[in-house]
PDB file of N, CA and C in Angstrom:
ATOM      1  N   LEU A   1      11.645 -43.258  41.109  1.00  0.00           N
ATOM      2  CA  LEU A   1      11.349 -42.226  41.159  1.00  0.00           C
ATOM      3  C   LEU A   1      10.219 -41.402  42.023  1.00  0.00           C
ATOM      4  N   ARG A   2      10.926 -40.730  43.152  1.00  0.00           N
ATOM      5  CA  ARG A   2       9.696 -40.070  43.963  1.00  0.00           C
ATOM      6  C   ARG A   2       9.952 -38.398  43.819  1.00  0.00           C
ATOM      7  N   ILE A   3       8.785 -37.628  43.787  1.00  0.00           N
ATOM      8  CA  ILE A   3       8.847 -36.538  43.851  1.00  0.00           C
ATOM      9  C   ILE A   3       8.097 -35.765  44.660  1.00  0.00           C
ATOM     10  N   TYR A   4       8.889 -34.859  45.464  1.00  0.00           N
ATOM     11  CA  TYR A   4       8.034 -34.248  46.614  1.00  0.00           C
ATOM     12  C   TYR A   4       8.126 -32.797  46.479  1.00  0.00           C
ATOM     13  N   PRO A   5       7.365 -31.864  47.265  1.00  0.00           N
ATOM     14  CA  PRO A   5       6.097 -32.364  47.520  1.00  0.00           C
ATOM     15  C   PRO A   5       4.736 -32.370  46.347  1.00  0.00           C
ATOM     16  N   TYR A   6       3.804 -32.383  46.549  1.00  0.00           N
ATOM     17  CA  TYR A   6       2.644 -32.834  46.006  1.00  0.00           C
ATOM     18  C   TYR A   6       2.096 -31.388  45.394  1.00  0.00           C
ATOM     19  N   PHE A   7       1.531 -31.081  44.391  1.00  0.00           N
ATOM     20  CA  PHE A   7       1.234 -30.022  43.821  1.00  0.00           C
ATOM     21  C   PHE A   7      -0.141 -29.864  43.210  1.00  0.00           C
ATOM     22  N   TYR A   8      -0.731 -28.859  42.851  1.00  0.00           N
ATOM     23  CA  TYR A   8      -1.804 -28.768  42.235  1.00  0.00           C
ATOM     24  C   TYR A   8      -1.339 -29.299  40.647  1.00  0.00           C
ATOM     25  N   PRO A   9      -2.661 -29.499  39.801  1.00  0.00           N
ATOM     26  CA  PRO A   9      -2.367 -30.590  38.711  1.00  0.00           C
ATOM     27  C   PRO A   9      -1.365 -29.751  37.782  1.00  0.00           C
ATOM     28  N   LEU A  10      -1.461 -28.706  37.544  1.00  0.00           N
ATOM     29  CA  LEU A  10      -0.468 -28.054  36.291  1.00  0.00           C
ATOM     30  C   LEU A  10       0.848 -27.943  36.935  1.00  0.00           C
ATOM     31  N   GLN A  11       1.081 -27.383  38.310  1.00  0.00           N
ATOM     32  CA  GLN A  11       2.319 -27.207  38.798  1.00  0.00           C
ATOM     33  C   GLN A  11       2.654 -28.807  38.896  1.00  0.00           C
ATOM     34  N   LEU A  12       2.187 -29.373  39.072  1.00  0.00           N
ATOM     35  CA  LEU A  12       2.780 -31.029  39.332  1.00  0.00           C
ATOM     36  C   LEU A  12       3.242 -31.422  37.904  1.00  0.00           C
ATOM     37  N   LEU A  13       2.478 -31.019  36.840  1.00  0.00           N
ATOM     38  CA  LEU A  13       2.853 -31.516  35.422  1.00  0.00           C
ATOM     39  C   LEU A  13       4.195 -31.008  35.088  1.00  0.00           C
ATOM     40  N   ARG A  14       4.456 -29.760  35.594  1.00  0.00           N
ATOM     41  CA  ARG A  14       5.524 -28.994  35.007  1.00  0.00           C
ATOM     42  C   ARG A  14       6.634 -29.503  36.151  1.00  0.00           C
ATOM     43  N   MET A  15       6.286 -29.888  37.039  1.00  0.00           N
ATOM     44  CA  MET A  15       7.621 -30.255  37.762  1.00  0.00           C
ATOM     45  C   MET A  15       7.965 -31.723  37.157  1.00  0.00           C
ATOM     46  N   ILE A  16       7.038 -32.661  37.003  1.00  0.00           N
ATOM     47  CA  ILE A  16       7.455 -33.971  36.519  1.00  0.00           C
ATOM     48  C   ILE A  16       8.171 -33.489  35.351  1.00  0.00           C
ATOM     49  N   HIS A  17       7.637 -32.798  34.441  1.00  0.00           N
ATOM     50  CA  HIS A  17       8.448 -32.532  33.228  1.00  0.00           C
ATOM     51  C   HIS A  17       9.922 -32.138  33.493  1.00  0.00           C
ATOM     52  N   VAL A  18      10.098 -31.077  34.663  1.00  0.00           N
ATOM     53  CA  VAL A  18      11.586 -30.689  34.982  1.00  0.00           C
ATOM     54  C   VAL A  18      12.172 -31.735  35.382  1.00  0.00           C
ATOM     55  N   ALA A  19      11.557 -32.578  36.452  1.00  0.00           N
ATOM     56  CA  ALA A  19      12.273 -33.746  37.000  1.00  0.00           C
ATOM     57  C   ALA A  19      12.860 -34.540  35.810  1.00  0.00           C
ATOM     58  N   ASP A  20      11.934 -34.949  34.973  1.00  0.00           N
ATOM     59  CA  ASP A  20      12.379 -35.876  33.809  1.00  0.00           C
ATOM     60  C   ASP A  20      13.683 -35.505  33.226  1.00  0.00           C
ATOM     61  N   VAL A  21      13.618 -34.098  32.924  1.00  0.00           N
ATOM     62  CA  VAL A  21      15.064 -33.387  32.474  1.00  0.00           C
ATOM     63  C   VAL A  21      16.078 -33.843  33.217  1.00  0.00           C
ATOM     64  N   ILE A  22      15.893 -33.291  34.386  1.00  0.00           N
ATOM     65  CA  ILE A  22      16.798 -33.566  35.381  1.00  0.00           C
ATOM     66  C   ILE A  22      17.525 -34.914  35.492  1.00  0.00           C
ATOM     67  N   GLU A  23      16.452 -35.951  35.764  1.00  0.00           N
ATOM     68  CA  GLU A  23      16.941 -37.427  35.637  1.00  0.00           C
ATOM     69  C   GLU A  23      17.354 -37.784  34.331  1.00  0.00           C
ATOM     70  N   GLN A  24      17.321 -37.405  32.985  1.00  0.00           N
ATOM     71  CA  GLN A  24      17.874 -37.522  32.103  1.00  0.00           C
ATOM     72  C   GLN A  24      19.212 -36.856  31.741  1.00  0.00           C
ATOM     73  N   LEU A  25      19.607 -35.833  32.551  1.00  0.00           N
ATOM     74  CA  LEU A  25      20.952 -35.218  32.634  1.00  0.00           C
ATOM     75  C   LEU A  25      21.638 -36.116  33.551  1.00  0.00           C
ATOM     76  N   ALA A  26      21.164 -36.300  34.601  1.00  0.00           N
ATOM     77  CA  ALA A  26      21.768 -37.313  35.680  1.00  0.00           C
ATOM     78  C   ALA A  26      22.200 -38.649  35.225  1.00  0.00           C
ATOM     79  N   ALA A  27      21.634 -38.897  34.568  1.00  0.00           N
ATOM     80  CA  ALA A  27      21.598 -40.589  34.023  1.00  0.00           C
ATOM     81  C   ALA A  27      22.879 -40.201  32.859  1.00  0.00           C
ATOM     82  N   LYS A  28      22.995 -39.094  32.295  1.00  0.00           N
ATOM     83  CA  LYS A  28      24.076 -39.041  31.190  1.00  0.00           C
ATOM     84  C   LYS A  28      25.492 -38.976  32.100  1.00  0.00           C
ATOM     85  N   HIS A  29      25.390 -38.089  33.200  1.00  0.00           N
ATOM     86  CA  HIS A  29      26.563 -37.197  33.578  1.00  0.00           C
ATOM     87  C   HIS A  29      26.761 -37.828  35.051  1.00  0.00           C
ATOM     88  N   LEU A  30      26.051 -38.825  35.531  1.00  0.00           N
ATOM     89  CA  LEU A  30      26.618 -39.410  37.036  1.00  0.00           C
ATOM     90  C   LEU A  30      26.635 -40.804  37.052  1.00  0.00           C
ATOM     91  N   PRO A  31      27.470 -41.178  37.782  1.00  0.00           N
ATOM     92  CA  PRO A  31      27.716 -42.636  37.835  1.00  0.00           C
ATOM     93  C   PRO A  31      26.502 -43.451  38.723  1.00  0.00           C
ATOM     94  N   GLU A  32      25.654 -42.596  39.433  1.00  0.00           N
ATOM     95  CA  GLU A  32      25.034 -43.407  40.326  1.00  0.00           C
ATOM     96  C   GLU A  32      23.295 -43.052  39.841  1.00  0.00           C
ATOM     97  N   ASN A  33      22.538 -43.756  39.947  1.00  0.00           N
ATOM     98  CA  ASN A  33      21.128 -43.577  39.571  1.00  0.00           C
ATOM     99  C   ASN A  33      20.314 -42.573  40.844  1.00  0.00           C
ATOM    100  N   ILE A  34      19.527 -41.829  40.223  1.00  0.00           N
ATOM    101  CA  ILE A  34      18.418 -41.238  41.104  1.00  0.00           C
ATOM    102  C   ILE A  34      17.523 -41.710  42.070  1.00  0.00           C
ATOM    103  N   SER A  35      17.747 -41.634  43.310  1.00  0.00           N
ATOM    104  CA  SER A  35      16.830 -42.364  44.136  1.00  0.00           C
ATOM    105  C   SER A  35      15.563 -41.448  44.320  1.00  0.00           C
ATOM    106  N   ARG A  36      15.538 -39.922  44.377  1.00  0.00           N
ATOM    107  CA  ARG A  36      14.446 -39.238  44.551  1.00  0.00           C
ATOM    108  C   ARG A  36      14.707 -37.817  44.261  1.00  0.00           C
ATOM    109  N   ILE A  37      13.901 -37.050  44.036  1.00  0.00           N
ATOM    110  CA  ILE A  37      14.080 -35.303  43.665  1.00  0.00           C
ATOM    111  C   ILE A  37      12.969 -34.874  44.595  1.00  0.00           C
ATOM    112  N   GLU A  38      13.564 -33.813  45.136  1.00  0.00           N
ATOM    113  CA  GLU A  38      12.738 -32.755  46.179  1.00  0.00           C
ATOM    114  C   GLU A  38      12.764 -31.334  45.806  1.00  0.00           C
ATOM    115  N   LYS A  39      11.645 -30.826  45.560  1.00  0.00           N
ATOM    116  CA  LYS A  39      11.709 -29.112  45.117  1.00  0.00           C
ATOM    117  C   LYS A  39      11.953 -28.568  46.626  1.00  0.00           C
ATOM    118  N   LEU A  40      12.794 -27.463  46.397  1.00  0.00           N
ATOM    119  CA  LEU A  40      12.967 -26.798  47.575  1.00  0.00           C
ATOM    120  C   LEU A  40      12.461 -25.605  47.467  1.00  0.00           C
ATOM    121  N   PRO A  41      12.155 -24.945  48.470  1.00  0.00           N
ATOM    122  CA  PRO A  41      11.255 -23.536  48.667  1.00  0.00           C
ATOM    123  C   PRO A  41      11.917 -22.509  47.764  1.00  0.00           C
ATOM    124  N   GLN A  42      10.847 -21.643  47.028  1.00  0.00           N
ATOM    125  CA  GLN A  42      11.557 -20.339  46.446  1.00  0.00           C
ATOM    126  C   GLN A  42      11.786 -19.537  47.248  1.00  0.00           C
ATOM    127  N   SER A  43      12.541 -18.452  46.822  1.00  0.00           N
ATOM    128  CA  SER A  43      12.813 -17.295  47.563  1.00  0.00           C
ATOM    129  C   SER A  43      12.840 -16.245  46.919  1.00  0.00           C
ATOM    130  N   GLY A  44      11.651 -15.499  46.270  1.00  0.00           N
ATOM    131  CA  GLY A  44      11.877 -14.186  45.530  1.00  0.00           C
ATOM    132  C   GLY A  44      12.089 -14.420  44.080  1.00  0.00           C
ATOM    133  N   SER A  45      12.609 -15.254  43.253  1.00  0.00           N
ATOM    134  CA  SER A  45      12.770 -15.314  41.870  1.00  0.00           C
ATOM    135  C   SER A  45      12.073 -16.356  41.298  1.00  0.00           C
ATOM    136  N   ASP A  46      12.184 -16.269  39.920  1.00  0.00           N
ATOM    137  CA  ASP A  46      11.601 -17.582  39.031  1.00  0.00           C
ATOM    138  C   ASP A  46      12.557 -18.742  39.242  1.00  0.00           C
ATOM    139  N   ARG A  47      13.596 -18.941  39.718  1.00  0.00           N
ATOM    140  CA  ARG A  47      14.238 -19.922  39.845  1.00  0.00           C
ATOM    141  C   ARG A  47      14.045 -20.939  40.648  1.00  0.00           C
ATOM    142  N   VAL A  48      13.914 -22.055  40.183  1.00  0.00           N
ATOM    143  CA  VAL A  48      13.260 -23.134  41.191  1.00  0.00           C
ATOM    144  C   VAL A  48      14.322 -24.156  41.427  1.00  0.00           C
ATOM    145  N   TYR A  49      14.830 -24.679  42.857  1.00  0.00           N
ATOM    146  CA  TYR A  49      15.770 -25.331  42.707  1.00  0.00           C
ATOM    147  C   TYR A  49      15.341 -26.713  43.513  1.00  0.00           C
ATOM    148  N   TYR A  50      16.164 -27.813  43.041  1.00  0.00           N
ATOM    149  CA  TYR A  50      15.706 -29.262  43.166  1.00  0.00           C
ATOM    150  C   TYR A  50      16.838 -29.860  44.006  1.00  0.00           C
ATOM    151  N   ARG A  51      16.466 -30.606  45.041  1.00  0.00           N
ATOM    152  CA  ARG A  51      17.677 -31.627  45.517  1.00  0.00           C
ATOM    153  C   ARG A  51      17.564 -33.013  44.972  1.00  0.00           C
ATOM    154  N   VAL A  52      18.476 -33.480  44.222  1.00  0.00           N
ATOM    155  CA  VAL A  52      18.541 -34.511  43.706  1.00  0.00           C
ATOM    156  C   VAL A  52      19.198 -35.565  44.392  1.00  0.00           C
ATOM    157  N   TYR A  53      18.789 -36.767  44.831  1.00  0.00           N
ATOM    158  CA  TYR A  53      19.519 -37.598  45.746  1.00  0.00           C
ATOM    159  C   TYR A  53      19.671 -38.793  45.033  1.00  0.00           C
ATOM    160  N   THR A  54      20.876 -39.086  45.195  1.00  0.00           N
ATOM    161  CA  THR A  54      21.562 -40.522  44.767  1.00  0.00           C
ATOM    162  C   THR A  54      22.069 -41.438  45.924  1.00  0.00           C
ATOM    163  N   GLN A  55      22.443 -42.647  45.749  1.00  0.00           N
ATOM    164  CA  GLN A  55      22.690 -43.639  46.954  1.00  0.00           C
ATOM    165  C   GLN A  55      23.452 -42.869  47.924  1.00  0.00           C
ATOM    166  N   ASN A  56      24.480 -42.352  47.372  1.00  0.00           N
ATOM    167  CA  ASN A  56      25.740 -41.751  48.140  1.00  0.00           C
ATOM    168  C   ASN A  56      25.537 -40.165  48.336  1.00  0.00           C
ATOM    169  N   LYS A  57      25.164 -39.781  47.388  1.00  0.00           N
ATOM    170  CA  LYS A  57      25.458 -38.137  47.520  1.00  0.00           C
ATOM    171  C   LYS A  57      24.079 -37.333  47.211  1.00  0.00           C
ATOM    172  N   THR A  58      24.201 -36.015  47.425  1.00  0.00           N
ATOM    173  CA  THR A  58      23.164 -35.092  46.831  1.00  0.00           C
ATOM    174  C   THR A  58      23.572 -34.048  46.221  1.00  0.00           C
ATOM    175  N   PHE A  59      22.869 -33.496  45.168  1.00  0.00           N
ATOM    176  CA  PHE A  59      23.076 -32.547  44.114  1.00  0.00           C
ATOM    177  C   PHE A  59      21.774 -31.602  44.273  1.00  0.00           C
ATOM    178  N   ILE A  60      22.307 -30.639  43.669  1.00  0.00           N
ATOM    179  CA  ILE A  60      21.255 -29.495  43.675  1.00  0.00           C
ATOM    180  C   ILE A  60      21.226 -29.407  42.089  1.00  0.00           C
ATOM    181  N   ALA A  61      19.874 -28.929  41.542  1.00  0.00           N
ATOM    182  CA  ALA A  61      19.486 -28.653  39.794  1.00  0.00           C
ATOM    183  C   ALA A  61      18.799 -27.533  40.312  1.00  0.00           C
ATOM    184  N   THR A  62      18.763 -26.762  39.271  1.00  0.00           N
ATOM    185  CA  THR A  62      18.123 -25.478  39.292  1.00  0.00           C
ATOM    186  C   THR A  62      17.233 -25.383  37.727  1.00  0.00           C
ATOM    187  N   TYR A  63      16.291 -24.731  37.679  1.00  0.00           N
ATOM    188  CA  TYR A  63      15.410 -24.302  36.491  1.00  0.00           C
ATOM    189  C   TYR A  63      14.868 -23.199  36.507  1.00  0.00           C
ATOM    190  N   ASN A  64      14.812 -22.444  35.449  1.00  0.00           N
ATOM    191  CA  ASN A  64      14.438 -21.097  35.307  1.00  0.00           C
ATOM    192  C   ASN A  64      13.949 -20.575  34.076  1.00  0.00           C
ATOM    193  N   LEU A  65      12.629 -20.252  33.649  1.00  0.00           N
ATOM    194  CA  LEU A  65      12.665 -19.866  32.009  1.00  0.00           C
ATOM    195  C   LEU A  65      13.196 -18.541  31.998  1.00  0.00           C
ATOM    196  N   ASN A  66      13.350 -17.544  32.637  1.00  0.00           N
ATOM    197  CA  ASN A  66      13.858 -16.387  32.692  1.00  0.00           C
ATOM    198  C   ASN A  66      15.188 -16.345  32.372  1.00  0.00           C
ATOM    199  N   VAL A  67      15.600 -16.388  30.942  1.00  0.00           N
ATOM    200  CA  VAL A  67      17.119 -16.348  30.764  1.00  0.00           C
ATOM    201  C   VAL A  67      17.766 -15.227  30.763  1.00  0.00           C
ATOM    202  N   LYS A  68      17.288 -14.197  31.482  1.00  0.00           N
ATOM    203  CA  LYS A  68      18.051 -13.106  31.831  1.00  0.00           C
ATOM    204  C   LYS A  68      18.229 -13.236  33.411  1.00  0.00           C
ATOM    205  N   GLU A  69      17.795 -13.662  33.954  1.00  0.00           N
ATOM    206  CA  GLU A  69      18.094 -14.056  35.634  1.00  0.00           C
ATOM    207  C   GLU A  69      19.307 -15.093  35.401  1.00  0.00           C
TER     208      GLU A  69
END
C-alpha cells in the first residue's frame, strides 16, 4: 500500500490511520485488493477525500470528524 502525498508527522499518522480503515473496509466489501490510496485536495471543509485504486477500478472514500457536516 502506497500513500501519497507525504505530510508532516502528525498529519501522516492521521492519514495512515484513515488509510488503514479504508483498506480494512475495502477488503471486507470489494473483490479486489487496494493498490494505492491518494489524498485528494481539500476545498473549504473538514471533509477529506481519498482516491482508492484497485487493479481495475478507482473509488472515492471520504473522512470527516464533523458529524454535522
